[in-house]
Amino acid sequence: MDLVQYILYLGYALLIIGTLGAILGPKVEDPLIRFLNVEVPSIGVALIFLTYDEDLALMTFIAVNAILSLILIRALILKEKYESE
Amino acid sequence: MENIIYSLYHPTMIIGFSVGILSLLAIGFQKDDLHALILADVVECAMLVIIAGVGTDLAEALILPGLVVSLAELLAVSEVLITRKHIQSKNHDSKKFKLFEEFKLPLHTGELKYDIEMEVLKTSPKFFAIILIVYGAILSGFTGGAVIATGLLFYALSQRVLGLNISDDVKTLWEGMAGLSGVAWAFWIFGFLGFFLFPKYWLVCLLMSGLGLVIKVGSKLGLVGYIGEVK
């Protein structure tokens, strides 16, 4: 088997396990833990991009993911703040 | 010349569709809005895998706008959720935050005991922004636009974190660039058409579409930093 295939199957495994973890995983009623579980399938997507030789898409995906996590954490914090008032 | 990538099309499609269906089902059974928003991120992953499975350059060119659109969409939906929570909360006078304002340095909120004014906090954002904008202008095309937008965003957000206002000159320049983006879009389309209609003048068409795209992407993405500054 090629090295490319190992990377691809690792990406598949991370994608499936991460999705199941985000949907059914332990203690996902806490939105922060659900958000952290979503990071696992995004690493899987990055590995699949790497396999298909889409380097520009991979770099943009990583940059967008960083901004996205800031936005979601902000939504989490402000929701807690307004609900407690 | 049998490429190994061609044999991997079917498993990628099966994985992508199964992840998409699973996460859409999970959104369907979800009661809480914030959980649904987080799960929408997983649907986006499935969408990206399905497009990436095609494995051509055109698929890559489709992924890039998909990423930017999904970022804008999640930003808008999270703003709507936050505003709704703010209206529902009993205390209507509580402070409403601008985007990324909650990451303000303690120095300017008065929580820090000593008044530390460091010159580097004011000068380094400008330095980084100028380097990124010049480098993006040299790169041109979509990548250059993304680099320029990163520079503009970095400048705007660091000014907000420091508690300073963006000067009026910069704001006017910014608005002018955003107004130019319609013209830039036309440049891009005509340059792209020129490849097929006048193949002899390919260099002119290449420069035209590269210039159009860099202005378009840079000004549009940089607008995110401009939110909340308009009176």
PDB file of N, CA and C in Angstrom, chain B residues 119-218:
ATOM      1  N   GLU B 119       5.287  51.314  23.241  1.00  0.00           N
ATOM      2  CA  GLU B 119       5.298  51.843  21.885  1.00  0.00           C
ATOM      3  C   GLU B 119       5.024  50.747  20.859  1.00  0.00           C
ATOM      4  N   VAL B 120       5.538  49.530  21.147  1.00  0.00           N
ATOM      5  CA  VAL B 120       5.459  48.443  20.172  1.00  0.00           C
ATOM      6  C   VAL B 120       4.016  48.042  19.893  1.00  0.00           C
ATOM      7  N   LEU B 121       3.112  48.262  20.853  1.00  0.00           N
ATOM      8  CA  LEU B 121       1.708  47.912  20.644  1.00  0.00           C
ATOM      9  C   LEU B 121       1.082  48.783  19.563  1.00  0.00           C
ATOM     10  N   LYS B 122       1.584  50.025  19.419  1.00  0.00           N
ATOM     11  CA  LYS B 122       1.000  50.920  18.413  1.00  0.00           C
ATOM     12  C   LYS B 122       1.663  50.765  17.051  1.00  0.00           C
ATOM     13  N   THR B 123       2.981  50.500  17.054  1.00  0.00           N
ATOM     14  CA  THR B 123       3.688  50.511  15.772  1.00  0.00           C
ATOM     15  C   THR B 123       3.663  49.165  15.063  1.00  0.00           C
ATOM     16  N   SER B 124       3.692  48.055  15.820  1.00  0.00           N
ATOM     17  CA  SER B 124       3.835  46.759  15.150  1.00  0.00           C
ATOM     18  C   SER B 124       2.625  46.371  14.303  1.00  0.00           C
ATOM     19  N   PRO B 125       1.351  46.694  14.692  1.00  0.00           N
ATOM     20  CA  PRO B 125       0.250  46.348  13.786  1.00  0.00           C
ATOM     21  C   PRO B 125       0.372  47.001  12.421  1.00  0.00           C
ATOM     22  N   LYS B 126       0.795  48.275  12.378  1.00  0.00           N
ATOM     23  CA  LYS B 126       0.952  48.965  11.105  1.00  0.00           C
ATOM     24  C   LYS B 126       2.029  48.284  10.270  1.00  0.00           C
ATOM     25  N   PHE B 127       3.154  47.953  10.940  1.00  0.00           N
ATOM     26  CA  PHE B 127       4.281  47.328  10.244  1.00  0.00           C
ATOM     27  C   PHE B 127       3.849  46.011   9.600  1.00  0.00           C
ATOM     28  N   PHE B 128       3.206  45.145  10.398  1.00  0.00           N
ATOM     29  CA  PHE B 128       2.774  43.844   9.875  1.00  0.00           C
ATOM     30  C   PHE B 128       1.767  44.009   8.751  1.00  0.00           C
ATOM     31  N   ALA B 129       0.808  44.969   8.932  1.00  0.00           N
ATOM     32  CA  ALA B 129      -0.226  45.156   7.918  1.00  0.00           C
ATOM     33  C   ALA B 129       0.390  45.593   6.608  1.00  0.00           C
ATOM     34  N   ILE B 130       1.365  46.528   6.679  1.00  0.00           N
ATOM     35  CA  ILE B 130       1.973  47.018   5.433  1.00  0.00           C
ATOM     36  C   ILE B 130       2.741  45.902   4.736  1.00  0.00           C
ATOM     37  N   ILE B 131       3.493  45.097   5.526  1.00  0.00           N
ATOM     38  CA  ILE B 131       4.245  43.984   4.909  1.00  0.00           C
ATOM     39  C   ILE B 131       3.295  43.013   4.227  1.00  0.00           C
ATOM     40  N   LEU B 132       2.176  42.662   4.909  1.00  0.00           N
ATOM     41  CA  LEU B 132       1.243  41.692   4.326  1.00  0.00           C
ATOM     42  C   LEU B 132       0.581  42.251   3.079  1.00  0.00           C
ATOM     43  N   ILE B 133       0.224  43.561   3.088  1.00  0.00           N
ATOM     44  CA  ILE B 133      -0.464  44.137   1.931  1.00  0.00           C
ATOM     45  C   ILE B 133       0.473  44.200   0.733  1.00  0.00           C
ATOM     46  N   VAL B 134       1.733  44.603   0.963  1.00  0.00           N
ATOM     47  CA  VAL B 134       2.680  44.669  -0.160  1.00  0.00           C
ATOM     48  C   VAL B 134       2.944  43.277  -0.714  1.00  0.00           C
ATOM     49  N   TYR B 135       3.128  42.296   0.162  1.00  0.00           N
ATOM     50  CA  TYR B 135       3.379  40.924  -0.284  1.00  0.00           C
ATOM     51  C   TYR B 135       2.177  40.381  -1.055  1.00  0.00           C
ATOM     52  N   GLY B 136       0.947  40.686  -0.576  1.00  0.00           N
ATOM     53  CA  GLY B 136      -0.253  40.226  -1.272  1.00  0.00           C
ATOM     54  C   GLY B 136      -0.385  40.853  -2.636  1.00  0.00           C
ATOM     55  N   ALA B 137      -0.017  42.152  -2.746  1.00  0.00           N
ATOM     56  CA  ALA B 137      -0.103  42.817  -4.045  1.00  0.00           C
ATOM     57  C   ALA B 137       0.874  42.195  -5.033  1.00  0.00           C
ATOM     58  N   ILE B 138       2.046  41.744  -4.538  1.00  0.00           N
ATOM     59  CA  ILE B 138       2.999  41.093  -5.433  1.00  0.00           C
ATOM     60  C   ILE B 138       2.487  39.716  -5.847  1.00  0.00           C
ATOM     61  N   LEU B 139       1.878  38.982  -4.907  1.00  0.00           N
ATOM     62  CA  LEU B 139       1.384  37.635  -5.223  1.00  0.00           C
ATOM     63  C   LEU B 139       0.261  37.676  -6.254  1.00  0.00           C
ATOM     64  N   SER B 140      -0.687  38.600  -6.046  1.00  0.00           N
ATOM     65  CA  SER B 140      -1.890  38.772  -6.885  1.00  0.00           C
ATOM     66  C   SER B 140      -2.733  37.495  -6.937  1.00  0.00           C
ATOM     67  N   GLY B 141      -3.937  37.618  -7.519  1.00  0.00           N
ATOM     68  CA  GLY B 141      -4.835  36.476  -7.585  1.00  0.00           C
ATOM     69  C   GLY B 141      -5.520  36.221  -6.249  1.00  0.00           C
ATOM     70  N   PHE B 142      -6.120  35.047  -6.113  1.00  0.00           N
ATOM     71  CA  PHE B 142      -6.888  34.734  -4.905  1.00  0.00           C
ATOM     72  C   PHE B 142      -6.007  34.710  -3.667  1.00  0.00           C
ATOM     73  N   THR B 143      -4.810  34.088  -3.786  1.00  0.00           N
ATOM     74  CA  THR B 143      -3.905  33.990  -2.642  1.00  0.00           C
ATOM     75  C   THR B 143      -3.497  35.370  -2.161  1.00  0.00           C
ATOM     76  N   GLY B 144      -3.162  36.261  -3.123  1.00  0.00           N
ATOM     77  CA  GLY B 144      -2.758  37.608  -2.757  1.00  0.00           C
ATOM     78  C   GLY B 144      -3.880  38.351  -2.066  1.00  0.00           C
ATOM     79  N   GLY B 145      -5.120  38.154  -2.577  1.00  0.00           N
ATOM     80  CA  GLY B 145      -6.268  38.788  -1.939  1.00  0.00           C
ATOM     81  C   GLY B 145      -6.437  38.320  -0.512  1.00  0.00           C
ATOM     82  N   ALA B 146      -6.250  37.023  -0.287  1.00  0.00           N
ATOM     83  CA  ALA B 146      -6.370  36.495   1.072  1.00  0.00           C
ATOM     84  C   ALA B 146      -5.291  37.078   1.972  1.00  0.00           C
ATOM     85  N   VAL B 147      -4.068  37.242   1.453  1.00  0.00           N
ATOM     86  CA  VAL B 147      -2.976  37.802   2.262  1.00  0.00           C
ATOM     87  C   VAL B 147      -3.263  39.262   2.599  1.00  0.00           C
ATOM     88  N   ILE B 148      -3.765  40.039   1.597  1.00  0.00           N
ATOM     89  CA  ILE B 148      -4.107  41.450   1.851  1.00  0.00           C
ATOM     90  C   ILE B 148      -5.200  41.544   2.908  1.00  0.00           C
ATOM     91  N   ALA B 149      -6.221  40.686   2.770  1.00  0.00           N
ATOM     92  CA  ALA B 149      -7.328  40.711   3.729  1.00  0.00           C
ATOM     93  C   ALA B 149      -6.838  40.387   5.123  1.00  0.00           C
ATOM     94  N   THR B 150      -5.874  39.446   5.237  1.00  0.00           N
ATOM     95  CA  THR B 150      -5.307  39.126   6.547  1.00  0.00           C
ATOM     96  C   THR B 150      -4.639  40.354   7.145  1.00  0.00           C
ATOM     97  N   GLY B 151      -3.898  41.110   6.300  1.00  0.00           N
ATOM     98  CA  GLY B 151      -3.240  42.320   6.793  1.00  0.00           C
ATOM     99  C   GLY B 151      -4.239  43.339   7.288  1.00  0.00           C
ATOM    100  N   LEU B 152      -5.315  43.581   6.495  1.00  0.00           N
ATOM    101  CA  LEU B 152      -6.323  44.577   6.881  1.00  0.00           C
ATOM    102  C   LEU B 152      -7.035  44.166   8.166  1.00  0.00           C
ATOM    103  N   LEU B 153      -7.399  42.861   8.230  1.00  0.00           N
ATOM    104  CA  LEU B 153      -8.097  42.348   9.418  1.00  0.00           C
ATOM    105  C   LEU B 153      -7.218  42.482  10.652  1.00  0.00           C
ATOM    106  N   PHE B 154      -5.931  42.135  10.487  1.00  0.00           N
ATOM    107  CA  PHE B 154      -5.006  42.201  11.617  1.00  0.00           C
ATOM    108  C   PHE B 154      -4.915  43.618  12.134  1.00  0.00           C
ATOM    109  N   TYR B 155      -4.842  44.583  11.216  1.00  0.00           N
ATOM    110  CA  TYR B 155      -4.760  45.988  11.625  1.00  0.00           C
ATOM    111  C   TYR B 155      -6.028  46.412  12.371  1.00  0.00           C
ATOM    112  N   ALA B 156      -7.194  46.126  11.762  1.00  0.00           N
ATOM    113  CA  ALA B 156      -8.459  46.588  12.356  1.00  0.00           C
ATOM    114  C   ALA B 156      -8.681  45.957  13.719  1.00  0.00           C
ATOM    115  N   LEU B 157      -8.442  44.636  13.824  1.00  0.00           N
ATOM    116  CA  LEU B 157      -8.722  43.961  15.085  1.00  0.00           C
ATOM    117  C   LEU B 157      -7.728  44.364  16.164  1.00  0.00           C
ATOM    118  N   SER B 158      -6.475  44.617  15.777  1.00  0.00           N
ATOM    119  CA  SER B 158      -5.513  45.007  16.815  1.00  0.00           C
ATOM    120  C   SER B 158      -5.807  46.422  17.297  1.00  0.00           C
ATOM    121  N   GLN B 159      -6.314  47.304  16.403  1.00  0.00           N
ATOM    122  CA  GLN B 159      -6.717  48.633  16.876  1.00  0.00           C
ATOM    123  C   GLN B 159      -7.861  48.506  17.874  1.00  0.00           C
ATOM    124  N   ARG B 160      -8.792  47.583  17.590  1.00  0.00           N
ATOM    125  CA  ARG B 160      -9.933  47.418  18.492  1.00  0.00           C
ATOM    126  C   ARG B 160      -9.498  46.842  19.827  1.00  0.00           C
ATOM    127  N   VAL B 161      -8.550  45.889  19.792  1.00  0.00           N
ATOM    128  CA  VAL B 161      -8.072  45.283  21.041  1.00  0.00           C
ATOM    129  C   VAL B 161      -7.373  46.330  21.893  1.00  0.00           C
ATOM    130  N   LEU B 162      -6.667  47.277  21.237  1.00  0.00           N
ATOM    131  CA  LEU B 162      -5.965  48.309  21.989  1.00  0.00           C
ATOM    132  C   LEU B 162      -6.907  49.400  22.476  1.00  0.00           C
ATOM    133  N   GLY B 163      -8.175  49.387  21.994  1.00  0.00           N
ATOM    134  CA  GLY B 163      -9.113  50.414  22.412  1.00  0.00           C
ATOM    135  C   GLY B 163      -8.946  51.709  21.659  1.00  0.00           C
ATOM    136  N   LEU B 164      -8.308  51.669  20.487  1.00  0.00           N
ATOM    137  CA  LEU B 164      -8.125  52.873  19.678  1.00  0.00           C
ATOM    138  C   LEU B 164      -9.114  52.865  18.523  1.00  0.00           C
ATOM    139  N   ASN B 165      -9.344  54.035  17.926  1.00  0.00           N
ATOM    140  CA  ASN B 165     -10.198  54.109  16.754  1.00  0.00           C
ATOM    141  C   ASN B 165      -9.345  54.108  15.490  1.00  0.00           C
ATOM    142  N   ILE B 166      -9.935  53.591  14.408  1.00  0.00           N
ATOM    143  CA  ILE B 166      -9.250  53.656  13.120  1.00  0.00           C
ATOM    144  C   ILE B 166      -9.416  55.072  12.590  1.00  0.00           C
ATOM    145  N   SER B 167      -8.339  55.648  12.051  1.00  0.00           N
ATOM    146  CA  SER B 167      -8.404  57.044  11.620  1.00  0.00           C
ATOM    147  C   SER B 167      -9.308  57.189  10.391  1.00  0.00           C
ATOM    148  N   ASP B 168      -9.868  58.398  10.199  1.00  0.00           N
ATOM    149  CA  ASP B 168     -10.854  58.620   9.148  1.00  0.00           C
ATOM    150  C   ASP B 168     -10.270  58.439   7.755  1.00  0.00           C
ATOM    151  N   ASP B 169      -8.975  58.787   7.600  1.00  0.00           N
ATOM    152  CA  ASP B 169      -8.342  58.625   6.289  1.00  0.00           C
ATOM    153  C   ASP B 169      -8.363  57.164   5.856  1.00  0.00           C
ATOM    154  N   VAL B 170      -7.982  56.274   6.799  1.00  0.00           N
ATOM    155  CA  VAL B 170      -7.940  54.847   6.481  1.00  0.00           C
ATOM    156  C   VAL B 170      -9.340  54.343   6.149  1.00  0.00           C
ATOM    157  N   LYS B 171     -10.352  54.840   6.919  1.00  0.00           N
ATOM    158  CA  LYS B 171     -11.730  54.394   6.677  1.00  0.00           C
ATOM    159  C   LYS B 171     -12.204  54.799   5.287  1.00  0.00           C
ATOM    160  N   THR B 172     -11.881  56.050   4.882  1.00  0.00           N
ATOM    161  CA  THR B 172     -12.310  56.523   3.564  1.00  0.00           C
ATOM    162  C   THR B 172     -11.650  55.710   2.460  1.00  0.00           C
ATOM    163  N   LEU B 173     -10.345  55.446   2.652  1.00  0.00           N
ATOM    164  CA  LEU B 173      -9.609  54.642   1.663  1.00  0.00           C
ATOM    165  C   LEU B 173     -10.236  53.263   1.515  1.00  0.00           C
ATOM    166  N   TRP B 174     -10.582  52.696   2.680  1.00  0.00           N
ATOM    167  CA  TRP B 174     -11.153  51.353   2.737  1.00  0.00           C
ATOM    168  C   TRP B 174     -12.487  51.308   1.984  1.00  0.00           C
ATOM    169  N   GLU B 175     -13.317  52.340   2.240  1.00  0.00           N
ATOM    170  CA  GLU B 175     -14.622  52.395   1.595  1.00  0.00           C
ATOM    171  C   GLU B 175     -14.461  52.539   0.078  1.00  0.00           C
ATOM    172  N   GLY B 176     -13.472  53.354  -0.329  1.00  0.00           N
ATOM    173  CA  GLY B 176     -13.220  53.521  -1.754  1.00  0.00           C
ATOM    174  C   GLY B 176     -12.813  52.222  -2.404  1.00  0.00           C
ATOM    175  N   MET B 177     -11.956  51.431  -1.702  1.00  0.00           N
ATOM    176  CA  MET B 177     -11.522  50.144  -2.247  1.00  0.00           C
ATOM    177  C   MET B 177     -12.700  49.197  -2.391  1.00  0.00           C
ATOM    178  N   ALA B 178     -13.619  49.210  -1.377  1.00  0.00           N
ATOM    179  CA  ALA B 178     -14.784  48.335  -1.455  1.00  0.00           C
ATOM    180  C   ALA B 178     -15.694  48.769  -2.597  1.00  0.00           C
ATOM    181  N   GLY B 179     -15.755  50.098  -2.861  1.00  0.00           N
ATOM    182  CA  GLY B 179     -16.573  50.568  -3.968  1.00  0.00           C
ATOM    183  C   GLY B 179     -15.999  50.164  -5.312  1.00  0.00           C
ATOM    184  N   LEU B 180     -14.669  50.007  -5.325  1.00  0.00           N
ATOM    185  CA  LEU B 180     -14.004  49.621  -6.575  1.00  0.00           C
ATOM    186  C   LEU B 180     -14.193  48.152  -6.891  1.00  0.00           C
ATOM    187  N   SER B 181     -14.676  47.373  -5.932  1.00  0.00           N
ATOM    188  CA  SER B 181     -14.639  45.919  -6.118  1.00  0.00           C
ATOM    189  C   SER B 181     -15.600  45.466  -7.206  1.00  0.00           C
ATOM    190  N   GLY B 182     -16.657  46.262  -7.491  1.00  0.00           N
ATOM    191  CA  GLY B 182     -17.529  45.902  -8.607  1.00  0.00           C
ATOM    192  C   GLY B 182     -16.790  45.997  -9.931  1.00  0.00           C
ATOM    193  N   VAL B 183     -15.993  47.082 -10.079  1.00  0.00           N
ATOM    194  CA  VAL B 183     -15.186  47.252 -11.288  1.00  0.00           C
ATOM    195  C   VAL B 183     -14.172  46.115 -11.386  1.00  0.00           C
ATOM    196  N   ALA B 184     -13.584  45.757 -10.216  1.00  0.00           N
ATOM    197  CA  ALA B 184     -12.575  44.701 -10.205  1.00  0.00           C
ATOM    198  C   ALA B 184     -13.172  43.376 -10.642  1.00  0.00           C
ATOM    199  N   TRP B 185     -14.425  43.147 -10.234  1.00  0.00           N
ATOM    200  CA  TRP B 185     -15.094  41.904 -10.638  1.00  0.00           C
ATOM    201  C   TRP B 185     -15.223  41.841 -12.156  1.00  0.00           C
ATOM    202  N   ALA B 186     -15.594  43.003 -12.774  1.00  0.00           N
ATOM    203  CA  ALA B 186     -15.721  43.044 -14.225  1.00  0.00           C
ATOM    204  C   ALA B 186     -14.375  42.764 -14.893  1.00  0.00           C
ATOM    205  N   PHE B 187     -13.279  43.322 -14.320  1.00  0.00           N
ATOM    206  CA  PHE B 187     -11.930  43.054 -14.823  1.00  0.00           C
ATOM    207  C   PHE B 187     -11.637  41.562 -14.838  1.00  0.00           C
ATOM    208  N   TRP B 188     -11.983  40.923 -13.721  1.00  0.00           N
ATOM    209  CA  TRP B 188     -11.704  39.500 -13.578  1.00  0.00           C
ATOM    210  C   TRP B 188     -12.446  38.706 -14.648  1.00  0.00           C
ATOM    211  N   ILE B 189     -13.769  39.016 -14.824  1.00  0.00           N
ATOM    212  CA  ILE B 189     -14.579  38.264 -15.786  1.00  0.00           C
ATOM    213  C   ILE B 189     -14.054  38.481 -17.199  1.00  0.00           C
ATOM    214  N   PHE B 190     -13.726  39.762 -17.545  1.00  0.00           N
ATOM    215  CA  PHE B 190     -13.262  40.023 -18.906  1.00  0.00           C
ATOM    216  C   PHE B 190     -11.900  39.387 -19.147  1.00  0.00           C
ATOM    217  N   GLY B 191     -11.037  39.412 -18.134  1.00  0.00           N
ATOM    218  CA  GLY B 191      -9.740  38.757 -18.272  1.00  0.00           C
ATOM    219  C   GLY B 191      -9.891  37.271 -18.492  1.00  0.00           C
ATOM    220  N   PHE B 192     -10.851  36.670 -17.783  1.00  0.00           N
ATOM    221  CA  PHE B 192     -11.069  35.226 -17.903  1.00  0.00           C
ATOM    222  C   PHE B 192     -11.627  34.881 -19.272  1.00  0.00           C
ATOM    223  N   LEU B 193     -12.574  35.723 -19.759  1.00  0.00           N
ATOM    224  CA  LEU B 193     -13.125  35.502 -21.096  1.00  0.00           C
ATOM    225  C   LEU B 193     -12.037  35.650 -22.159  1.00  0.00           C
ATOM    226  N   GLY B 194     -11.114  36.615 -21.910  1.00  0.00           N
ATOM    227  CA  GLY B 194     -10.067  36.892 -22.880  1.00  0.00           C
ATOM    228  C   GLY B 194      -9.183  35.694 -23.163  1.00  0.00           C
ATOM    229  N   PHE B 195      -9.017  34.785 -22.172  1.00  0.00           N
ATOM    230  CA  PHE B 195      -8.217  33.575 -22.406  1.00  0.00           C
ATOM    231  C   PHE B 195      -8.778  32.779 -23.570  1.00  0.00           C
ATOM    232  N   PHE B 196     -10.112  32.738 -23.681  1.00  0.00           N
ATOM    233  CA  PHE B 196     -10.733  31.910 -24.719  1.00  0.00           C
ATOM    234  C   PHE B 196     -10.919  32.683 -26.013  1.00  0.00           C
ATOM    235  N   LEU B 197     -11.215  33.990 -25.909  1.00  0.00           N
ATOM    236  CA  LEU B 197     -11.515  34.759 -27.121  1.00  0.00           C
ATOM    237  C   LEU B 197     -10.241  35.220 -27.831  1.00  0.00           C
ATOM    238  N   PHE B 198      -9.258  35.701 -27.053  1.00  0.00           N
ATOM    239  CA  PHE B 198      -8.015  36.199 -27.661  1.00  0.00           C
ATOM    240  C   PHE B 198      -6.812  35.501 -27.027  1.00  0.00           C
ATOM    241  N   PRO B 199      -6.569  34.245 -27.395  1.00  0.00           N
ATOM    242  CA  PRO B 199      -5.474  33.499 -26.749  1.00  0.00           C
ATOM    243  C   PRO B 199      -4.098  34.114 -27.008  1.00  0.00           C
ATOM    244  N   LYS B 200      -4.002  34.966 -28.051  1.00  0.00           N
ATOM    245  CA  LYS B 200      -2.706  35.559 -28.373  1.00  0.00           C
ATOM    246  C   LYS B 200      -2.269  36.531 -27.277  1.00  0.00           C
ATOM    247  N   TYR B 201      -3.267  37.228 -26.657  1.00  0.00           N
ATOM    248  CA  TYR B 201      -2.952  38.235 -25.628  1.00  0.00           C
ATOM    249  C   TYR B 201      -3.114  37.660 -24.232  1.00  0.00           C
ATOM    250  N   TRP B 202      -2.611  36.455 -24.004  1.00  0.00           N
ATOM    251  CA  TRP B 202      -2.867  35.775 -22.726  1.00  0.00           C
ATOM    252  C   TRP B 202      -2.238  36.499 -21.553  1.00  0.00           C
ATOM    253  N   LEU B 203      -1.085  37.188 -21.797  1.00  0.00           N
ATOM    254  CA  LEU B 203      -0.402  37.818 -20.663  1.00  0.00           C
ATOM    255  C   LEU B 203      -1.224  38.990 -20.130  1.00  0.00           C
ATOM    256  N   VAL B 204      -1.789  39.790 -21.047  1.00  0.00           N
ATOM    257  CA  VAL B 204      -2.625  40.923 -20.629  1.00  0.00           C
ATOM    258  C   VAL B 204      -3.828  40.418 -19.849  1.00  0.00           C
ATOM    259  N   CYS B 205      -4.468  39.347 -20.378  1.00  0.00           N
ATOM    260  CA  CYS B 205      -5.656  38.797 -19.717  1.00  0.00           C
ATOM    261  C   CYS B 205      -5.300  38.262 -18.340  1.00  0.00           C
ATOM    262  N   LEU B 206      -4.127  37.597 -18.236  1.00  0.00           N
ATOM    263  CA  LEU B 206      -3.695  37.043 -16.955  1.00  0.00           C
ATOM    264  C   LEU B 206      -3.511  38.147 -15.922  1.00  0.00           C
ATOM    265  N   LEU B 207      -2.824  39.249 -16.352  1.00  0.00           N
ATOM    266  CA  LEU B 207      -2.590  40.351 -15.415  1.00  0.00           C
ATOM    267  C   LEU B 207      -3.906  41.005 -15.016  1.00  0.00           C
ATOM    268  N   MET B 208      -4.835  41.124 -16.003  1.00  0.00           N
ATOM    269  CA  MET B 208      -6.115  41.770 -15.734  1.00  0.00           C
ATOM    270  C   MET B 208      -6.919  40.977 -14.707  1.00  0.00           C
ATOM    271  N   SER B 209      -7.017  39.655 -14.918  1.00  0.00           N
ATOM    272  CA  SER B 209      -7.830  38.860 -13.981  1.00  0.00           C
ATOM    273  C   SER B 209      -7.147  38.767 -12.628  1.00  0.00           C
ATOM    274  N   GLY B 210      -5.798  38.708 -12.616  1.00  0.00           N
ATOM    275  CA  GLY B 210      -5.088  38.664 -11.334  1.00  0.00           C
ATOM    276  C   GLY B 210      -5.311  39.923 -10.531  1.00  0.00           C
ATOM    277  N   LEU B 211      -5.243  41.081 -11.201  1.00  0.00           N
ATOM    278  CA  LEU B 211      -5.463  42.362 -10.520  1.00  0.00           C
ATOM    279  C   LEU B 211      -6.898  42.480 -10.015  1.00  0.00           C
ATOM    280  N   GLY B 212      -7.863  42.078 -10.886  1.00  0.00           N
ATOM    281  CA  GLY B 212      -9.266  42.158 -10.478  1.00  0.00           C
ATOM    282  C   GLY B 212      -9.533  41.320  -9.254  1.00  0.00           C
ATOM    283  N   LEU B 213      -9.020  40.097  -9.258  1.00  0.00           N
ATOM    284  CA  LEU B 213      -9.301  39.165  -8.163  1.00  0.00           C
ATOM    285  C   LEU B 213      -8.656  39.628  -6.865  1.00  0.00           C
ATOM    286  N   VAL B 214      -7.451  40.214  -6.956  1.00  0.00           N
ATOM    287  CA  VAL B 214      -6.769  40.621  -5.721  1.00  0.00           C
ATOM    288  C   VAL B 214      -7.532  41.755  -5.052  1.00  0.00           C
ATOM    289  N   ILE B 215      -8.054  42.719  -5.851  1.00  0.00           N
ATOM    290  CA  ILE B 215      -8.814  43.828  -5.253  1.00  0.00           C
ATOM    291  C   ILE B 215     -10.124  43.325  -4.668  1.00  0.00           C
ATOM    292  N   LYS B 216     -10.781  42.453  -5.441  1.00  0.00           N
ATOM    293  CA  LYS B 216     -12.099  41.938  -5.030  1.00  0.00           C
ATOM    294  C   LYS B 216     -12.011  41.180  -3.708  1.00  0.00           C
ATOM    295  N   VAL B 217     -11.133  40.152  -3.674  1.00  0.00           N
ATOM    296  CA  VAL B 217     -11.053  39.297  -2.487  1.00  0.00           C
ATOM    297  C   VAL B 217     -10.527  40.090  -1.298  1.00  0.00           C
ATOM    298  N   GLY B 218      -9.501  40.929  -1.545  1.00  0.00           N
ATOM    299  CA  GLY B 218      -8.911  41.686  -0.441  1.00  0.00           C
ATOM    300  C   GLY B 218      -9.905  42.615   0.208  1.00  0.00           C
TER     301      GLY B 218
END
